Amino acid sequence: MKHAFPKPTAGLILFLLISFVMNTSAQKLSVTGLTVEHLTNPLSVDDPNPRLSWKLVSEVQNTMQTAYEIRLSTTASFSKKAFWSVEKKGDESVLVSYAGPALASKTKYYWQVRVKDNHGNTSAWSPIQYFQTGLKSSDWTAKWITVPGKDSLLASPLFRKDFKLSKTIQSATAYITAKGLYEAHINGKKLGDHYFAPGWTSYKNHLQYQVYDVTKSFNKGDNTIGVMLGDGWYKGRIGFGNQRQFYGDTRALLLQLEIEYTDGTKEIINTDNSWKTTNGPILASNIYDGETYDARLEIQGWDNIKYKETANWKPVRILPNGTEKLVGMSGPMVSKHEEFKALKIFKTPAGETVVDFGQNLVGWVMVKAKGASGTKITISHAEVLDKAGNFYTTNLRSAKQQNTYIVNGGAPQIFEPHFTFQGFRYVKIQGFPGTLKLEDLTAVAVYSDMNTTGTFATSNTLLNQLQHNIQWGQKGNFVDVPTDCPQRDERLGWTGDAQAFASTAAYNMDVSGFFTKWLKDVSADQLPNGSVPYVVPNVLNERDAGSAGWGDVATIIPWDLYVAYGDKGILEAQYPSMKKWVDYISSVSQNNLWNSGSHFGDWLFYRPNDDNDGRAAVTDKYMIAQTFYAHSTQMLLNAAKVLNKTEDVEKYSALLKKIKKAYVSENMTENGKLASNTQTAYVLALQFDLLPENMRQQAAERLARNVKDYGNHLTTGFLGTPYLCHVLSRFGYQDVAYDLLLQESYPSWLYPVKMGATTIWERWDGIKQDGSFQTPDMNSFNHYAYGAIGDWMYKNIAGINPVQEKPGYKAVVISPKPGGNLTSASATLETVYGTVKSSWVIQEGIFKLDVSVPANAKARVILPKTNKEEEIGSGNYHFESKY
Ligand code: RAM
């Protein structure tokens, strides 16, 4: 192994040159990326001890933090004595708990950090960042308002209030939430660039409110606030069987605007009986079916000053204070991201006008149109065309996914929905006035604001498309909650899918806030007996709970987040839920065997239609259940160790032994054959360490043989797939793992890619070789579960591995394992310490590897074939070895 940082390559000379120039003018050490509870400058922090993180930037190799100093103030100028300051030795830089005097509610705190490193450098103070505390329940003085009479209309009500502010504004903060969805406008402008507020939570347990700094939105003198409400998840159609009004039948608004004047006095504008309401242009909207908007019903200027209220505006009705627990937001908002131009407008064989955007995405189409008043434009959405080239919507089941716009005869308008989203690549347009042109249409992807953290590319273009499809599966299904699919009449937070995909998701994007928010609902919707629902938030029946591989989300995702982000707090917060789940399984087990209940099993595994010779890869459901019983117990045990819960460590270690013993006596012959001779059976038994050590290698051999028996094809479903290649790699079958990954014929990951997929499909054969479809009852073309292979791709191909004992990539193992026909691969991961990079190329028998390690972290680099190892600190390194 050559250790080449003094290697005089062109790149290195350039690097030295740049660093020399910088050193003369700037600091060698600086601090950046300040976050509070994983978020940048959050405005609704509820935690009494919010946790602060920062990143070190240094050009000097092997840099570690040796001390930090935090100061926190209630003024941006830090003019007053610091509210809290702390100076500590050590390398702690991630999720450091605030430990000062009690924080007041609705207060803004400014903070900054400086650090020292092991080379004797001291950084300058970081740029000042802030966080704001939320409202405590007694701070709420606003009243819930709704429409007069019963809220029986499908149309979206508008609410408005005019008011005067008598003095110059120092600061203004708005606290808003709704039962339903809301879109707020201030003085004629939409507030914020997000959608679907207040987000979807288990509304019966908690309802989020959003906080806005609206200092610049209001003026001394006349002002107007207007808000419209939609049905959303609260009142609209959600769940199965045309279910509506799951959470309630009355949409309502709660808004509190707190103003501080420059003279120090305060004023509060609340939703109360002074507000007025009428109906707006949205005739109907719901998540599955789309929105109908009649531009003729627009009320010009309704959300702005100088509007004269007509008699149509009626006084609102006040609702009694509810029991719902209002909470600040702990995750990201949903907003617009990538835009897609229309690629092609064409007539299908059935004579319909269809537009192709080239990417299956989630969001909607913005349509520019002008026409005679009353002209109705209908936009229908589909993921695929059928074999004949026709627009195919049967797989949407009962979801209409249709937006309708009625134009008002005025100037051209850009139409888009407000309270719904669609999953589509194609749209069908009916009734468009005039000739439809490509530039009249733009598709926009709408998803939760998660920073991209991972990049991954190889020399294999099919694999790169697979990575693209995994990322788009994530974007399309991370819309406030992790959904199984974004298009048909489902779009639910299926727990099995989420646990299968979570670790991959954490490579691609920063999902810390997103999952932290959702896990609160996993706890909240967990049944009193500890069972975990199939979907969270749970809009199905109470009894729809307790499936192995689904309920285990309660233990798996907290652990994944701990490993990826070093977040011990998430383990603390979720520990009771983790424990309740494991105890639930114990309570329904007999003789330590989980042999009861109803389970989805290895969902959507390989099962040929003409299965005459038993090729279907059916794995016994209770056998699977037992493996997840062990896995969840292991995750709980891991958490108990991290949290120093010694009694639990003892208790669950003993339980785990029994679970494994019971598994073996129930499912393994003396020779090591498992009761179900499937890939998933061997994968789960090996991944979760259920077999005695001396029986593992033979089991791995059986697995490899099984793969060969199917002609190098996988046969796994939702539960086996995430671990299949991991197990093969771990037991020395890296070549078999690559054979599976690079397999292009069905069933495989690349089969859909070859069939033109731009997202991950729900089923291995969503579109069959002859172009026909799988059953329309369940055939989503945007379903992330099988995208769980991404975790293996980052870990094995690129070789970026977390270390459980040093979570958050405080320590990282870089161990790329080239294979297949790959000649190069490159990945980066933005961790909580900074960027980790692993990039390799094989040239003329030499394996060349470039590695970056962020400051305040360490890496162990293991080169393939030679297996030579080296420990390194932060910096950029180049390695070469014979290959
Ligand atoms: C369907 C979907 C979903 C899965 C459940 C069990 O609704 O395929 O992804 O988790 O079934």
PDB file of C-alpha atoms in Angstrom, residues 545-656:
ATOM      1  CA  ALA A 545     -51.185  -4.473  13.665  1.00  0.00           C
ATOM      2  CA  GLY A 546     -48.486  -6.857  14.745  1.00  0.00           C
ATOM      3  CA  SER A 547     -46.997  -8.238  11.547  1.00  0.00           C
ATOM      4  CA  ALA A 548     -43.409  -9.453  11.718  1.00  0.00           C
ATOM      5  CA  GLY A 549     -41.142  -7.275   9.625  1.00  0.00           C
ATOM      6  CA  TRP A 550     -43.667  -4.434   9.797  1.00  0.00           C
ATOM      7  CA  GLY A 551     -44.014  -3.829  13.544  1.00  0.00           C
ATOM      8  CA  ASP A 552     -40.234  -4.215  13.861  1.00  0.00           C
ATOM      9  CA  VAL A 553     -39.969  -0.718  12.468  1.00  0.00           C
ATOM     10  CA  ALA A 554     -40.220   0.281  16.140  1.00  0.00           C
ATOM     11  CA  THR A 555     -36.762  -1.096  16.881  1.00  0.00           C
ATOM     12  CA  ILE A 556     -35.055  -0.948  13.490  1.00  0.00           C
ATOM     13  CA  ILE A 557     -35.372   2.696  12.470  1.00  0.00           C
ATOM     14  CA  PRO A 558     -34.317   4.177  15.838  1.00  0.00           C
ATOM     15  CA  TRP A 559     -31.198   2.034  15.661  1.00  0.00           C
ATOM     16  CA  ASP A 560     -30.552   2.992  12.020  1.00  0.00           C
ATOM     17  CA  LEU A 561     -30.809   6.665  12.947  1.00  0.00           C
ATOM     18  CA  TYR A 562     -28.463   6.203  15.882  1.00  0.00           C
ATOM     19  CA  VAL A 563     -25.868   4.579  13.644  1.00  0.00           C
ATOM     20  CA  ALA A 564     -26.221   7.087  10.806  1.00  0.00           C
ATOM     21  CA  TYR A 565     -26.432  10.291  12.847  1.00  0.00           C
ATOM     22  CA  GLY A 566     -24.970   9.395  16.228  1.00  0.00           C
ATOM     23  CA  ASP A 567     -28.314  10.336  17.748  1.00  0.00           C
ATOM     24  CA  LYS A 568     -28.491   8.769  21.185  1.00  0.00           C
ATOM     25  CA  GLY A 569     -31.532  10.931  21.953  1.00  0.00           C
ATOM     26  CA  ILE A 570     -33.611   9.068  19.398  1.00  0.00           C
ATOM     27  CA  LEU A 571     -32.840   5.830  21.240  1.00  0.00           C
ATOM     28  CA  GLU A 572     -33.814   7.461  24.516  1.00  0.00           C
ATOM     29  CA  ALA A 573     -37.043   8.798  23.051  1.00  0.00           C
ATOM     30  CA  GLN A 574     -38.003   5.556  21.323  1.00  0.00           C
ATOM     31  CA  TYR A 575     -36.765   3.144  23.978  1.00  0.00           C
ATOM     32  CA  PRO A 576     -40.162   2.661  25.649  1.00  0.00           C
ATOM     33  CA  SER A 577     -41.709   1.941  22.257  1.00  0.00           C
ATOM     34  CA  MET A 578     -38.909  -0.459  21.298  1.00  0.00           C
ATOM     35  CA  LYS A 579     -39.323  -2.302  24.537  1.00  0.00           C
ATOM     36  CA  LYS A 580     -43.095  -2.418  24.296  1.00  0.00           C
ATOM     37  CA  TRP A 581     -42.825  -4.022  20.856  1.00  0.00           C
ATOM     38  CA  VAL A 582     -40.459  -6.747  22.009  1.00  0.00           C
ATOM     39  CA  ASP A 583     -42.532  -7.351  25.124  1.00  0.00           C
ATOM     40  CA  TYR A 584     -45.624  -7.565  22.928  1.00  0.00           C
ATOM     41  CA  ILE A 585     -44.014 -10.319  20.860  1.00  0.00           C
ATOM     42  CA  SER A 586     -43.031 -12.126  24.051  1.00  0.00           C
ATOM     43  CA  SER A 587     -46.602 -11.856  25.279  1.00  0.00           C
ATOM     44  CA  VAL A 588     -47.983 -13.603  22.187  1.00  0.00           C
ATOM     45  CA  SER A 589     -45.184 -16.183  22.023  1.00  0.00           C
ATOM     46  CA  GLN A 590     -45.247 -19.669  23.421  1.00  0.00           C
ATOM     47  CA  ASN A 591     -42.086 -21.449  24.449  1.00  0.00           C
ATOM     48  CA  ASN A 592     -40.206 -18.450  23.055  1.00  0.00           C
ATOM     49  CA  LEU A 593     -41.660 -19.061  19.613  1.00  0.00           C
ATOM     50  CA  TRP A 594     -43.602 -16.376  17.791  1.00  0.00           C
ATOM     51  CA  ASN A 595     -45.980 -18.819  16.205  1.00  0.00           C
ATOM     52  CA  SER A 596     -49.207 -16.862  16.108  1.00  0.00           C
ATOM     53  CA  GLY A 597     -50.885 -13.870  14.560  1.00  0.00           C
ATOM     54  CA  SER A 598     -51.211 -12.746  11.015  1.00  0.00           C
ATOM     55  CA  HIS A 599     -48.144 -11.745   9.025  1.00  0.00           C
ATOM     56  CA  PHE A 600     -47.401 -10.422   5.570  1.00  0.00           C
ATOM     57  CA  GLY A 601     -44.357 -12.655   5.369  1.00  0.00           C
ATOM     58  CA  ASP A 602     -41.777 -12.118   2.658  1.00  0.00           C
ATOM     59  CA  TRP A 603     -44.189  -9.879   0.787  1.00  0.00           C
ATOM     60  CA  LEU A 604     -44.173 -10.101  -3.038  1.00  0.00           C
ATOM     61  CA  PHE A 605     -41.457 -12.755  -3.262  1.00  0.00           C
ATOM     62  CA  TYR A 606     -40.846 -14.583  -6.541  1.00  0.00           C
ATOM     63  CA  ARG A 607     -43.884 -16.663  -7.400  1.00  0.00           C
ATOM     64  CA  PRO A 608     -44.291 -17.689 -11.056  1.00  0.00           C
ATOM     65  CA  ASN A 609     -47.876 -17.980 -12.272  1.00  0.00           C
ATOM     66  CA  ASP A 610     -47.305 -21.412 -13.783  1.00  0.00           C
ATOM     67  CA  ASP A 611     -45.675 -22.836 -10.677  1.00  0.00           C
ATOM     68  CA  ASN A 612     -45.956 -26.558 -11.442  1.00  0.00           C
ATOM     69  CA  ASP A 613     -42.631 -27.598  -9.996  1.00  0.00           C
ATOM     70  CA  GLY A 614     -42.575 -25.665  -6.726  1.00  0.00           C
ATOM     71  CA  ARG A 615     -40.356 -22.825  -7.887  1.00  0.00           C
ATOM     72  CA  ALA A 616     -42.308 -20.286  -5.846  1.00  0.00           C
ATOM     73  CA  ALA A 617     -40.016 -19.057  -3.053  1.00  0.00           C
ATOM     74  CA  VAL A 618     -42.482 -19.390  -0.186  1.00  0.00           C
ATOM     75  CA  THR A 619     -40.917 -18.869   3.228  1.00  0.00           C
ATOM     76  CA  ASP A 620     -42.855 -20.005   6.265  1.00  0.00           C
ATOM     77  CA  LYS A 621     -44.337 -16.913   7.911  1.00  0.00           C
ATOM     78  CA  TYR A 622     -43.742 -17.994  11.485  1.00  0.00           C
ATOM     79  CA  MET A 623     -40.190 -18.857  10.680  1.00  0.00           C
ATOM     80  CA  ILE A 624     -39.787 -15.285   9.444  1.00  0.00           C
ATOM     81  CA  ALA A 625     -41.569 -13.974  12.521  1.00  0.00           C
ATOM     82  CA  GLN A 626     -39.090 -15.755  14.764  1.00  0.00           C
ATOM     83  CA  THR A 627     -36.134 -14.145  12.986  1.00  0.00           C
ATOM     84  CA  PHE A 628     -37.592 -10.670  13.470  1.00  0.00           C
ATOM     85  CA  TYR A 629     -38.333 -11.478  17.088  1.00  0.00           C
ATOM     86  CA  ALA A 630     -34.606 -12.107  17.452  1.00  0.00           C
ATOM     87  CA  HIS A 631     -33.661  -9.047  15.443  1.00  0.00           C
ATOM     88  CA  SER A 632     -35.898  -6.674  17.388  1.00  0.00           C
ATOM     89  CA  THR A 633     -34.605  -8.105  20.640  1.00  0.00           C
ATOM     90  CA  GLN A 634     -31.066  -7.529  19.391  1.00  0.00           C
ATOM     91  CA  MET A 635     -31.868  -3.922  18.461  1.00  0.00           C
ATOM     92  CA  LEU A 636     -33.426  -3.361  21.875  1.00  0.00           C
ATOM     93  CA  LEU A 637     -30.380  -4.901  23.490  1.00  0.00           C
ATOM     94  CA  ASN A 638     -28.092  -2.635  21.495  1.00  0.00           C
ATOM     95  CA  ALA A 639     -30.092   0.375  22.617  1.00  0.00           C
ATOM     96  CA  ALA A 640     -30.091  -0.815  26.242  1.00  0.00           C
ATOM     97  CA  LYS A 641     -26.295  -1.035  26.115  1.00  0.00           C
ATOM     98  CA  VAL A 642     -25.920   2.460  24.669  1.00  0.00           C
ATOM     99  CA  LEU A 643     -28.283   3.818  27.295  1.00  0.00           C
ATOM    100  CA  ASN A 644     -26.629   1.883  30.131  1.00  0.00           C
ATOM    101  CA  LYS A 645     -29.751   0.020  31.107  1.00  0.00           C
ATOM    102  CA  THR A 646     -27.929  -2.860  32.727  1.00  0.00           C
ATOM    103  CA  GLU A 647     -30.963  -4.737  33.979  1.00  0.00           C
ATOM    104  CA  ASP A 648     -32.476  -4.737  30.521  1.00  0.00           C
ATOM    105  CA  VAL A 649     -29.196  -5.808  28.987  1.00  0.00           C
ATOM    106  CA  GLU A 650     -29.230  -8.872  31.181  1.00  0.00           C
ATOM    107  CA  LYS A 651     -32.891  -9.587  30.706  1.00  0.00           C
ATOM    108  CA  TYR A 652     -32.925  -9.295  26.915  1.00  0.00           C
ATOM    109  CA  SER A 653     -29.589 -11.079  26.434  1.00  0.00           C
ATOM    110  CA  ALA A 654     -31.108 -14.064  28.176  1.00  0.00           C
ATOM    111  CA  LEU A 655     -34.275 -13.756  26.114  1.00  0.00           C
ATOM    112  CA  LEU A 656     -32.322 -13.539  22.859  1.00  0.00           C
TER     113      LEU A 656
END
